[in-house]
């Protein structure tokens, strides 16, 4: 089954404790992206990757890091989480190019930073 | 920069009522436009899309027309069902194809 998976689905952590949220897709998509969803703000893009070893900042990259060492995986790293990073996070993937391909979203990771 | 504005919710309708959710956008070039739907506890999934002016996207009884003159992409459905209760997001894919901008989302409740 074609899908985007994220782990963990739920995470409660404390300020400053490094964490990684994994994202994996099995559709051989080149483009992957991370979003955060907050009430009243919709989804905001954190980082995106056009291909292996190619990443770029989205609209809200502060406090986050990413890496893209293989096509299928795109982990999101919070080196020193803070309470304002409490949010619902989504990973997504799609084929590249100018055609209007839809994005395929993972199920989401709900992160709480205390 | 590019942006998407959609009507605030929640929108509460009775079953079989007509639905309109307004969406307007600001963008340079020729963006593609999307409506995504999010059911409780799930990720977003594509509902419909339109890639150029005057295109009409449609799916599951929903439709939206890409209006460049009014920079709009309003979502409509002639007769909603309880199962349509969800959050709906309007979005644009920029001309470069690397950034998707989402609206704030509109929550729809449909009563039986």
Tab-separated table of C-alpha atoms in Angstrom:
chain	number	residue	atom	x	y	z
A	1	UNK	CA	0.000	0.000	0.000
A	2	UNK	CA	1.306	3.422	-1.000
A	3	UNK	CA	1.713	5.459	2.125
A	4	UNK	CA	3.611	7.954	4.214
A	5	UNK	CA	4.374	6.784	7.743
A	6	UNK	CA	5.414	8.853	10.732
A	7	UNK	CA	6.702	7.847	14.129
A	8	UNK	CA	5.886	8.390	16.839
A	9	UNK	CA	2.237	9.360	16.534
A	10	UNK	CA	2.200	10.967	19.962
A	11	UNK	CA	5.075	12.365	21.975
A	12	UNK	CA	5.289	14.246	25.250
A	13	UNK	CA	8.703	15.592	26.119
A	14	UNK	CA	10.421	18.245	28.186
A	15	UNK	CA	12.096	21.457	27.132
A	16	UNK	CA	15.583	20.961	25.756
A	17	UNK	CA	15.499	17.200	25.248
A	18	UNK	CA	16.490	16.435	21.670
A	19	UNK	CA	14.000	14.434	19.652
A	20	UNK	CA	13.537	13.090	16.142
A	21	UNK	CA	10.293	12.428	14.317
A	22	UNK	CA	10.741	9.961	11.499
A	23	UNK	CA	8.995	10.064	8.131
A	24	UNK	CA	9.140	7.410	5.451
A	25	UNK	CA	7.385	7.000	2.094
A	26	UNK	CA	7.234	3.978	-0.202
A	27	UNK	CA	6.184	5.728	-3.423
A	28	UNK	CA	9.659	6.638	-4.667
A	29	UNK	CA	8.752	10.318	-4.456
A	30	UNK	CA	11.552	12.807	-4.768
A	31	UNK	CA	9.811	15.699	-2.995
A	32	UNK	CA	9.125	15.544	0.725
A	33	UNK	CA	8.037	18.214	3.160
A	34	UNK	CA	7.265	18.855	6.825
A	35	UNK	CA	4.386	21.005	8.089
A	36	UNK	CA	3.075	22.027	11.444
A	37	UNK	CA	-0.627	22.549	12.038
A	38	UNK	CA	-1.823	25.033	14.635
A	39	UNK	CA	-5.397	26.199	15.312
A	40	UNK	CA	-6.356	29.175	13.195
A	41	UNK	CA	-3.109	29.055	11.223
A	42	UNK	CA	-3.640	26.076	8.965
A	43	UNK	CA	-0.535	24.197	7.877
A	44	UNK	CA	2.773	25.996	7.688
A	45	UNK	CA	5.748	24.544	5.891
A	46	UNK	CA	8.847	23.928	8.005
A	47	UNK	CA	11.302	22.403	5.521
A	48	UNK	CA	11.111	20.696	2.185
A	49	UNK	CA	13.407	18.514	0.111
A	50	UNK	CA	13.429	18.302	-3.665
A	51	UNK	CA	15.673	15.228	-3.667
A	52	UNK	CA	18.358	13.367	-1.745
A	53	UNK	CA	20.797	15.794	-0.104
A	54	UNK	CA	18.717	18.793	-1.274
A	55	UNK	CA	16.763	20.563	1.447
A	56	UNK	CA	15.487	24.104	1.905
A	57	UNK	CA	13.677	26.195	4.466
A	58	UNK	CA	9.971	26.702	4.420
A	59	UNK	CA	8.119	29.468	6.229
A	60	UNK	CA	8.818	28.448	9.834
A	61	UNK	CA	12.201	26.665	9.992
A	62	UNK	CA	13.497	28.128	13.264
A	63	UNK	CA	14.248	25.468	15.855
A	64	UNK	CA	14.094	22.569	13.391
A	65	UNK	CA	16.574	20.579	11.351
A	66	UNK	CA	16.101	17.988	8.638
A	67	UNK	CA	18.227	15.586	6.650
A	68	UNK	CA	17.641	13.660	3.440
A	69	UNK	CA	20.221	10.931	3.077
A	70	UNK	CA	17.930	8.491	1.288
A	71	UNK	CA	14.957	9.092	-0.951
A	72	UNK	CA	12.417	7.360	1.254
A	73	UNK	CA	13.246	9.004	4.609
A	74	UNK	CA	13.012	12.608	5.770
A	75	UNK	CA	13.406	12.920	9.562
A	76	UNK	CA	12.550	16.089	11.465
A	77	UNK	CA	14.938	16.938	14.286
A	78	UNK	CA	14.277	19.235	17.217
A	79	UNK	CA	17.656	19.765	18.866
A	80	UNK	CA	16.306	21.723	21.839
A	81	UNK	CA	12.516	21.661	21.866
A	82	UNK	CA	10.588	24.513	23.443
A	83	UNK	CA	6.910	24.784	24.453
A	84	UNK	CA	6.116	26.904	21.366
A	85	UNK	CA	6.910	23.830	19.259
A	86	UNK	CA	3.938	22.020	20.742
A	87	UNK	CA	1.920	21.266	17.638
A	88	UNK	CA	0.599	18.659	15.229
A	89	UNK	CA	3.222	17.755	12.629
A	90	UNK	CA	2.648	16.290	9.190
A	91	UNK	CA	5.063	14.846	6.710
A	92	UNK	CA	4.099	14.772	3.034
A	93	UNK	CA	5.547	13.596	-0.256
A	94	UNK	CA	4.826	13.978	-3.957
A	95	UNK	CA	6.479	13.519	-7.338
A	96	UNK	CA	8.627	16.474	-8.433
A	97	UNK	CA	8.212	18.952	-11.222
A	98	UNK	CA	5.852	21.679	-12.283
A	99	UNK	CA	2.832	19.424	-12.756
A	100	UNK	CA	0.258	19.815	-10.038
A	101	UNK	CA	0.737	16.521	-8.324
A	102	UNK	CA	-1.133	16.055	-5.091
A	103	UNK	CA	0.725	15.674	-1.852
A	104	UNK	CA	0.359	12.490	0.172
A	105	UNK	CA	0.255	13.125	3.887
A	106	UNK	CA	1.256	10.999	6.814
A	107	UNK	CA	-1.129	10.484	9.761
A	108	UNK	CA	0.462	13.187	11.885
A	109	UNK	CA	2.555	13.378	15.047
A	110	UNK	CA	1.151	15.221	18.014
A	111	UNK	CA	4.010	16.726	19.996
A	112	UNK	CA	3.702	18.286	23.437
A	113	UNK	CA	6.707	20.066	24.946
A	114	UNK	CA	6.405	20.891	28.642
B	1	UNK	CA	4.353	36.715	-0.682
B	2	UNK	CA	1.819	34.118	-1.722
B	3	UNK	CA	-1.152	33.640	0.577
B	4	UNK	CA	-4.518	31.898	0.873
B	5	UNK	CA	-7.533	33.227	2.738
B	6	UNK	CA	-10.559	31.102	3.440
B	7	UNK	CA	-13.726	31.741	5.357
B	8	UNK	CA	-13.639	31.168	9.057
B	9	UNK	CA	-15.644	28.396	10.573
B	10	UNK	CA	-17.144	26.488	11.961
B	11	UNK	CA	-19.840	26.082	9.364
B	12	UNK	CA	-22.871	24.141	10.587
B	13	UNK	CA	-25.384	22.803	8.083
B	14	UNK	CA	-28.256	20.372	8.034
B	15	UNK	CA	-28.018	17.287	5.878
B	16	UNK	CA	-28.844	17.958	2.196
B	17	UNK	CA	-28.084	21.683	2.510
B	18	UNK	CA	-25.965	23.534	-0.046
B	19	UNK	CA	-22.364	24.174	0.913
B	20	UNK	CA	-20.060	27.018	-0.084
B	21	UNK	CA	-16.664	27.597	1.477
B	22	UNK	CA	-14.970	30.700	0.130
B	23	UNK	CA	-11.289	30.779	-0.766
B	24	UNK	CA	-9.253	33.602	-2.272
B	25	UNK	CA	-5.564	33.695	-3.002
B	26	UNK	CA	-2.668	36.023	-3.700
B	27	UNK	CA	0.130	34.681	-5.850
B	28	UNK	CA	2.585	35.619	-8.550
B	29	UNK	CA	2.657	33.670	-11.756
B	30	UNK	CA	0.360	30.725	-12.327
B	31	UNK	CA	-0.247	28.684	-9.193
B	32	UNK	CA	-2.187	25.446	-9.047
B	33	UNK	CA	-5.068	25.338	-6.580
B	34	UNK	CA	-6.254	22.551	-4.304
B	35	UNK	CA	-8.846	21.631	-1.745
B	36	UNK	CA	-7.748	19.131	0.872
B	37	UNK	CA	-9.981	17.499	3.484
B	38	UNK	CA	-8.982	16.330	6.955
B	39	UNK	CA	-11.187	13.880	8.817
B	40	UNK	CA	-10.829	13.624	12.609
B	41	UNK	CA	-7.535	12.077	13.660
B	42	UNK	CA	-6.235	11.728	10.120
B	43	UNK	CA	-3.838	13.445	7.766
B	44	UNK	CA	-4.948	15.586	4.864
B	45	UNK	CA	-6.127	14.035	1.638
B	46	UNK	CA	-6.693	15.663	-1.702
B	47	UNK	CA	-10.322	16.454	-2.499
B	48	UNK	CA	-9.903	18.221	-5.846
B	49	UNK	CA	-7.528	20.408	-7.809
B	50	UNK	CA	-7.309	22.841	-10.746
B	51	UNK	CA	-4.139	23.724	-12.582
B	52	UNK	CA	-5.108	26.730	-14.718
B	53	UNK	CA	-7.648	29.488	-15.029
B	54	UNK	CA	-11.249	28.391	-15.676
B	55	UNK	CA	-10.457	24.755	-14.803
B	56	UNK	CA	-13.091	23.077	-12.679
B	57	UNK	CA	-12.018	20.449	-10.204
B	58	UNK	CA	-14.612	17.970	-8.974
B	59	UNK	CA	-14.784	14.904	-6.760
B	60	UNK	CA	-17.390	13.187	-4.569
B	61	UNK	CA	-19.997	15.829	-5.431
B	62	UNK	CA	-17.688	18.713	-4.507
B	63	UNK	CA	-16.519	21.184	-7.121
B	64	UNK	CA	-14.488	24.370	-7.392
B	65	UNK	CA	-13.592	26.601	-10.339
B	66	UNK	CA	-10.254	28.407	-10.716
B	67	UNK	CA	-11.214	32.072	-11.223
B	68	UNK	CA	-8.181	34.129	-12.083
B	69	UNK	CA	-10.121	37.374	-12.496
B	70	UNK	CA	-11.375	37.202	-8.897
B	71	UNK	CA	-8.413	35.143	-7.567
B	72	UNK	CA	-10.862	32.694	-6.056
B	73	UNK	CA	-11.404	28.934	-5.747
B	74	UNK	CA	-14.638	28.515	-3.799
B	75	UNK	CA	-15.675	25.001	-2.772
B	76	UNK	CA	-19.296	23.973	-3.364
B	77	UNK	CA	-21.470	20.927	-2.866
B	78	UNK	CA	-25.125	20.754	-3.693
B	79	UNK	CA	-26.233	18.410	-0.912
B	80	UNK	CA	-24.001	17.699	2.084
B	81	UNK	CA	-24.064	14.523	4.144
B	82	UNK	CA	-23.169	13.873	7.764
B	83	UNK	CA	-20.088	12.052	6.495
B	84	UNK	CA	-18.816	15.324	4.969
B	85	UNK	CA	-18.128	16.685	8.446
B	86	UNK	CA	-14.416	17.499	8.419
B	87	UNK	CA	-11.930	20.351	8.128
B	88	UNK	CA	-11.415	21.702	4.612
B	89	UNK	CA	-8.214	23.423	3.522
B	90	UNK	CA	-7.722	25.554	0.445
B	91	UNK	CA	-4.138	25.544	-0.839
B	92	UNK	CA	-1.981	26.775	-3.676
B	93	UNK	CA	1.161	25.319	-5.193
B	94	UNK	CA	3.459	28.104	-6.273
B	95	UNK	CA	4.663	28.523	-9.830
B	96	UNK	CA	8.034	26.982	-9.011
B	97	UNK	CA	6.321	23.845	-7.748
B	98	UNK	CA	8.209	23.625	-4.484
B	99	UNK	CA	5.986	25.387	-1.955
B	100	UNK	CA	2.365	24.773	-0.988
B	101	UNK	CA	0.579	27.514	0.934
B	102	UNK	CA	-2.448	26.494	2.993
B	103	UNK	CA	-5.382	28.490	4.252
B	104	UNK	CA	-6.325	28.326	7.919
B	105	UNK	CA	-8.937	25.635	7.356
B	106	UNK	CA	-12.731	25.639	7.719
B	107	UNK	CA	-14.436	23.149	9.986
B	108	UNK	CA	-17.744	21.824	8.665
B	109	UNK	CA	-20.365	20.184	10.864
B	110	UNK	CA	-23.317	18.500	9.165
B	111	UNK	CA	-26.311	17.621	11.339
B	112	UNK	CA	-28.643	14.747	10.563
